[in-house]
């Protein structure tokens, strides 16, 4: 693991490279960074790449490039790529803006969820961001297991599994493009003013089917 942040307040991470982290142990989450009850964290212009977490030689469900437990973070202009994305659990609040979450892979088995972003209890706000070419069994772009996730002005494309997946909690997507995913929308997701290739809620709440290209 590259970084462990515990009970820290008002931390600033700017232009950092969090790369090539590795954990191989039970509950070995957060190979790039593990945040535990951190508050007021600001990440800007960071690169979180090629981090790997394994159990028994396999990529683990929930083993993320960044794993955060009950933490509050603002991430802006960041790239999370070629690892296992973000796992946001417990309480706390995350804002992800002007960022790219792409090419991440979660366990291909039925327990692998949220290749890009896995929301499990936090309040998560994603704006002006791209979630593309992520891989997992379910919710390859965004998977909400608990908590609240609001997505706006996002491009969610070419993810294996689902572009967005609501297992529980709340998931609202607006003014976004969902295209070329295994299934663009899975579960009871509130959509408004989106272009959705699969036609979910076409003609309702301003949603359309229009090739973004």
Short mmCIF file of C-alpha atoms in Angstrom, two decimals:
data_model
loop_
_atom_site.label_atom_id
_atom_site.label_comp_id
_atom_site.label_asym_id
_atom_site.label_seq_id
_atom_site.Cartn_x
_atom_site.Cartn_y
_atom_site.Cartn_z
CA UNK A 1 0.00 0.00 0.00
CA UNK A 2 1.26 3.45 -0.93
CA UNK A 3 -0.58 5.57 1.64
CA UNK A 4 -2.60 5.15 4.84
CA UNK A 5 -4.45 8.19 6.22
CA UNK A 6 -6.00 7.77 9.69
CA UNK A 7 -8.09 10.37 11.54
CA UNK A 8 -6.51 13.23 9.63
CA UNK A 9 -8.29 16.55 9.13
CA UNK A 10 -7.81 19.13 6.38
CA UNK A 11 -5.24 17.27 4.33
CA UNK A 12 -4.31 18.57 0.86
CA UNK A 13 -2.97 16.24 -1.82
CA UNK A 14 -2.03 18.05 -4.99
CA UNK A 15 -0.37 16.71 -8.15
CA UNK A 16 0.45 13.42 -6.49
CA UNK A 17 1.15 10.13 -8.23
CA UNK A 18 -0.30 7.17 -6.30
CA UNK A 19 0.93 4.27 -8.38
CA UNK A 20 1.79 0.58 -8.32
CA UNK A 21 0.48 -0.09 -4.81
CA UNK A 22 -0.01 -3.71 -3.85
CA UNK A 23 -1.68 -5.57 -0.99
CA UNK A 24 -2.14 -9.32 -0.67
CA UNK A 25 -3.93 -10.14 2.58
CA UNK A 26 -7.36 -10.68 4.07
CA UNK A 27 -9.42 -7.50 3.67
CA UNK A 28 -6.52 -6.02 1.75
CA UNK A 29 -8.39 -3.00 0.49
CA UNK A 30 -6.98 0.25 -0.78
CA UNK A 31 -3.74 -0.70 -2.48
CA UNK A 32 -3.15 2.89 -3.54
CA UNK A 33 -4.56 4.71 -0.52
CA UNK A 34 -6.60 3.75 2.54
CA UNK A 35 -8.46 6.57 4.27
CA UNK A 36 -9.98 5.97 7.70
CA UNK A 37 -12.16 8.66 9.27
CA UNK A 38 -10.39 11.44 7.41
CA UNK A 39 -12.19 14.77 7.06
CA UNK A 40 -11.73 17.81 4.87
CA UNK A 41 -9.38 16.03 2.46
CA UNK A 42 -8.74 17.75 -0.85
CA UNK A 43 -7.29 15.83 -3.79
CA UNK A 44 -6.52 17.78 -6.95
CA UNK A 45 -4.64 16.90 -10.12
CA UNK A 46 -3.69 13.50 -8.71
CA UNK A 47 -3.07 10.26 -10.61
CA UNK A 48 -4.17 7.00 -8.99
CA UNK A 49 -2.98 4.26 -11.31
CA UNK A 50 -2.08 0.57 -11.59
CA UNK A 51 -2.80 -0.31 -7.96
CA UNK A 52 -3.64 -3.94 -7.20
CA UNK A 53 -5.18 -5.81 -4.28
CA UNK A 54 -5.43 -9.58 -4.17
CA UNK A 55 -6.75 -12.38 -2.02
CA UNK A 56 -5.70 -15.92 -2.93
CA UNK A 57 -4.31 -14.65 -6.21
CA UNK A 58 -7.53 -13.03 -7.42
CA UNK A 59 -8.60 -9.41 -7.64
CA UNK A 60 -10.81 -8.76 -4.64
CA UNK A 61 -14.30 -7.35 -4.47
CA UNK A 62 -13.99 -4.02 -2.70
CA UNK A 63 -10.22 -3.82 -3.13
CA UNK A 64 -9.87 -0.34 -4.53
CA UNK A 65 -7.23 2.02 -5.80
CA UNK A 66 -8.63 4.16 -2.98
CA UNK A 67 -10.65 2.70 -0.12
CA UNK A 68 -12.26 5.25 2.20
CA UNK A 69 -14.10 4.50 5.42
CA UNK A 70 -16.26 7.29 6.90
CA UNK A 71 -14.22 9.99 5.22
CA UNK A 72 -15.05 13.29 3.52
CA UNK A 73 -13.08 14.10 0.39
CA UNK A 74 -13.22 16.52 -2.52
CA UNK A 75 -11.53 15.10 -5.63
CA UNK A 76 -11.01 17.40 -8.61
CA UNK A 77 -9.16 17.06 -11.91
CA UNK A 78 -7.95 13.59 -10.99
CA UNK A 79 -7.37 10.41 -12.97
CA UNK A 80 -8.15 6.98 -11.48
CA UNK A 81 -7.10 4.33 -13.96
CA UNK A 82 -5.96 0.76 -14.49
CA UNK A 83 -6.57 -0.37 -10.93
CA UNK A 84 -9.78 -1.03 -9.04
CA UNK A 85 -11.37 2.39 -8.77
CA UNK A 86 -12.86 3.92 -5.62
CA UNK A 87 -14.64 2.18 -2.73
CA UNK A 88 -16.48 4.72 -0.56
CA UNK A 89 -17.92 3.13 2.58
CA UNK A 90 -19.32 4.07 5.97
CA UNK A 91 -20.47 7.64 6.51
CA UNK A 92 -18.99 10.83 5.16
CA UNK A 93 -19.29 12.75 1.90
CA UNK A 94 -17.40 12.65 -1.39
CA UNK A 95 -17.43 15.20 -4.20
CA UNK A 96 -15.83 14.08 -7.46
CA UNK A 97 -15.60 16.78 -10.11
CA UNK A 98 -13.81 17.20 -13.46
CA UNK A 99 -12.23 13.76 -13.09
CA UNK A 100 -11.75 10.59 -15.14
CA UNK A 101 -12.40 7.11 -13.73
CA UNK A 102 -11.41 4.71 -16.49
CA UNK A 103 -10.04 1.27 -17.24
CA UNK A 104 -10.46 -0.12 -13.73
CA UNK A 105 -11.26 -3.76 -13.01
CA UNK A 106 -13.07 -5.37 -10.10
CA UNK A 107 -13.42 -9.10 -9.48
CA UNK A 108 -15.13 -10.78 -12.44
CA UNK A 109 -17.04 -13.08 -10.07
CA UNK A 110 -20.57 -12.36 -8.87
CA UNK A 111 -19.22 -10.45 -5.85
CA UNK A 112 -17.32 -7.96 -8.01
CA UNK A 113 -19.24 -4.69 -7.96
CA UNK A 114 -18.40 -1.13 -8.83
CA UNK A 115 -15.35 -1.29 -11.04
CA UNK A 116 -15.24 2.51 -11.26
CA UNK A 117 -16.95 3.72 -8.08
CA UNK A 118 -18.57 1.64 -5.34
CA UNK A 119 -20.80 3.66 -2.98
CA UNK A 120 -21.60 1.94 0.29
CA UNK A 121 -23.11 4.42 2.74
CA UNK A 122 -21.60 7.80 1.93
CA UNK A 123 -23.15 10.81 0.24
CA UNK A 124 -21.44 11.01 -3.14
CA UNK A 125 -21.75 13.80 -5.69
CA UNK A 126 -20.17 13.23 -9.12
CA UNK A 127 -20.08 16.15 -11.58
CA UNK A 128 -18.52 16.86 -14.96
CA UNK A 129 -16.67 13.57 -14.96
CA UNK A 130 -16.04 10.58 -17.22
CA UNK A 131 -16.53 6.94 -16.21
CA UNK A 132 -15.39 4.77 -19.08
CA UNK A 133 -14.19 1.25 -19.90
CA UNK A 134 -14.39 -0.05 -16.35
CA UNK A 135 -14.98 -3.74 -15.72
CA UNK A 136 -16.89 -5.68 -13.07
CA UNK A 137 -19.67 -8.20 -12.71
CA UNK A 138 -22.18 -5.50 -11.75
CA UNK A 139 -22.17 -1.73 -11.84
CA UNK A 140 -18.93 -1.32 -13.73
CA UNK A 141 -19.30 2.47 -13.84
CA UNK A 142 -21.06 3.26 -10.56
CA UNK A 143 -22.59 0.79 -8.12
CA UNK A 144 -24.66 2.08 -5.18
CA UNK A 145 -25.10 -0.45 -2.40
CA UNK A 146 -26.12 2.05 0.31
CA UNK A 147 -26.07 5.79 0.77
CA UNK A 148 -26.85 8.52 -1.75
CA UNK A 149 -25.18 9.17 -5.08
CA UNK A 150 -25.97 12.08 -7.40
CA UNK A 151 -24.42 12.15 -10.88
CA UNK A 152 -24.62 15.21 -13.11
CA UNK A 153 -23.11 16.21 -16.45
CA UNK A 154 -21.22 12.92 -16.67
CA UNK A 155 -20.17 10.70 -19.56
CA UNK A 156 -20.66 7.03 -18.66
CA UNK A 157 -19.61 4.94 -21.62
CA UNK A 158 -18.26 1.54 -22.67
CA UNK A 159 -18.31 -0.03 -19.22
CA UNK A 160 -18.70 -3.81 -18.97
CA UNK A 161 -21.55 -4.79 -16.70
CA UNK A 162 -23.79 -1.81 -16.03
CA UNK A 163 -23.04 1.85 -16.55
CA UNK A 164 -24.93 2.68 -13.35
CA UNK A 165 -26.40 0.15 -10.92
CA UNK A 166 -28.58 0.78 -7.90
CA UNK A 167 -28.67 -2.17 -5.52
CA UNK A 168 -30.01 -0.08 -2.63
CA UNK A 169 -29.75 3.48 -1.38
CA UNK A 170 -30.42 6.32 -3.80
CA UNK A 171 -28.98 7.00 -7.26
CA UNK A 172 -29.93 10.05 -9.33
CA UNK A 173 -28.41 10.73 -12.76
CA UNK A 174 -29.09 13.92 -14.73
CA UNK A 175 -27.80 15.70 -17.82
CA UNK A 176 -25.55 12.77 -18.63
CA UNK A 177 -24.68 10.38 -21.46
CA UNK A 178 -24.98 6.63 -20.87
CA UNK A 179 -23.88 4.78 -23.98
CA UNK A 180 -22.21 1.55 -25.01
CA UNK A 181 -22.34 -0.07 -21.58
CA UNK A 182 -23.22 -3.73 -21.04
CA UNK A 183 -26.50 -2.43 -19.60
CA UNK A 184 -26.72 1.32 -19.31
CA UNK A 185 -29.01 1.37 -16.26
CA UNK A 186 -29.78 -1.39 -13.75
CA UNK A 187 -32.15 -1.01 -10.82
CA UNK A 188 -34.44 1.84 -9.84
CA UNK A 189 -32.30 4.78 -10.93
CA UNK A 190 -33.84 8.25 -11.18
CA UNK A 191 -32.95 9.67 -14.62
CA UNK A 192 -33.49 13.17 -15.96
CA UNK A 193 -32.35 14.83 -19.20
CA UNK A 194 -30.04 11.95 -20.12
CA UNK A 195 -29.17 10.36 -23.43
CA UNK A 196 -29.44 6.60 -22.83
CA UNK A 197 -28.68 4.13 -25.59
CA UNK A 198 -30.84 1.39 -24.06
CA UNK A 199 -33.83 3.72 -24.03
CA UNK A 200 -34.46 3.69 -20.27
CA UNK A 201 -37.18 6.27 -19.54
CA UNK A 202 -37.04 7.49 -23.15
CA UNK A 203 -39.39 10.45 -23.49
CA UNK A 204 -39.77 10.76 -19.71
CA UNK A 205 -38.14 13.50 -17.60
CA UNK A 206 -36.39 14.84 -20.67
CA UNK A 207 -34.53 11.59 -21.46
CA UNK A 208 -33.77 10.74 -25.08
CA UNK A 209 -32.02 8.20 -27.31
CA UNK A 210 -29.48 10.17 -29.31
CA UNK A 211 -26.07 8.96 -30.39
CA UNK A 212 -23.65 11.41 -28.74
CA UNK A 213 -21.36 11.12 -31.74
#
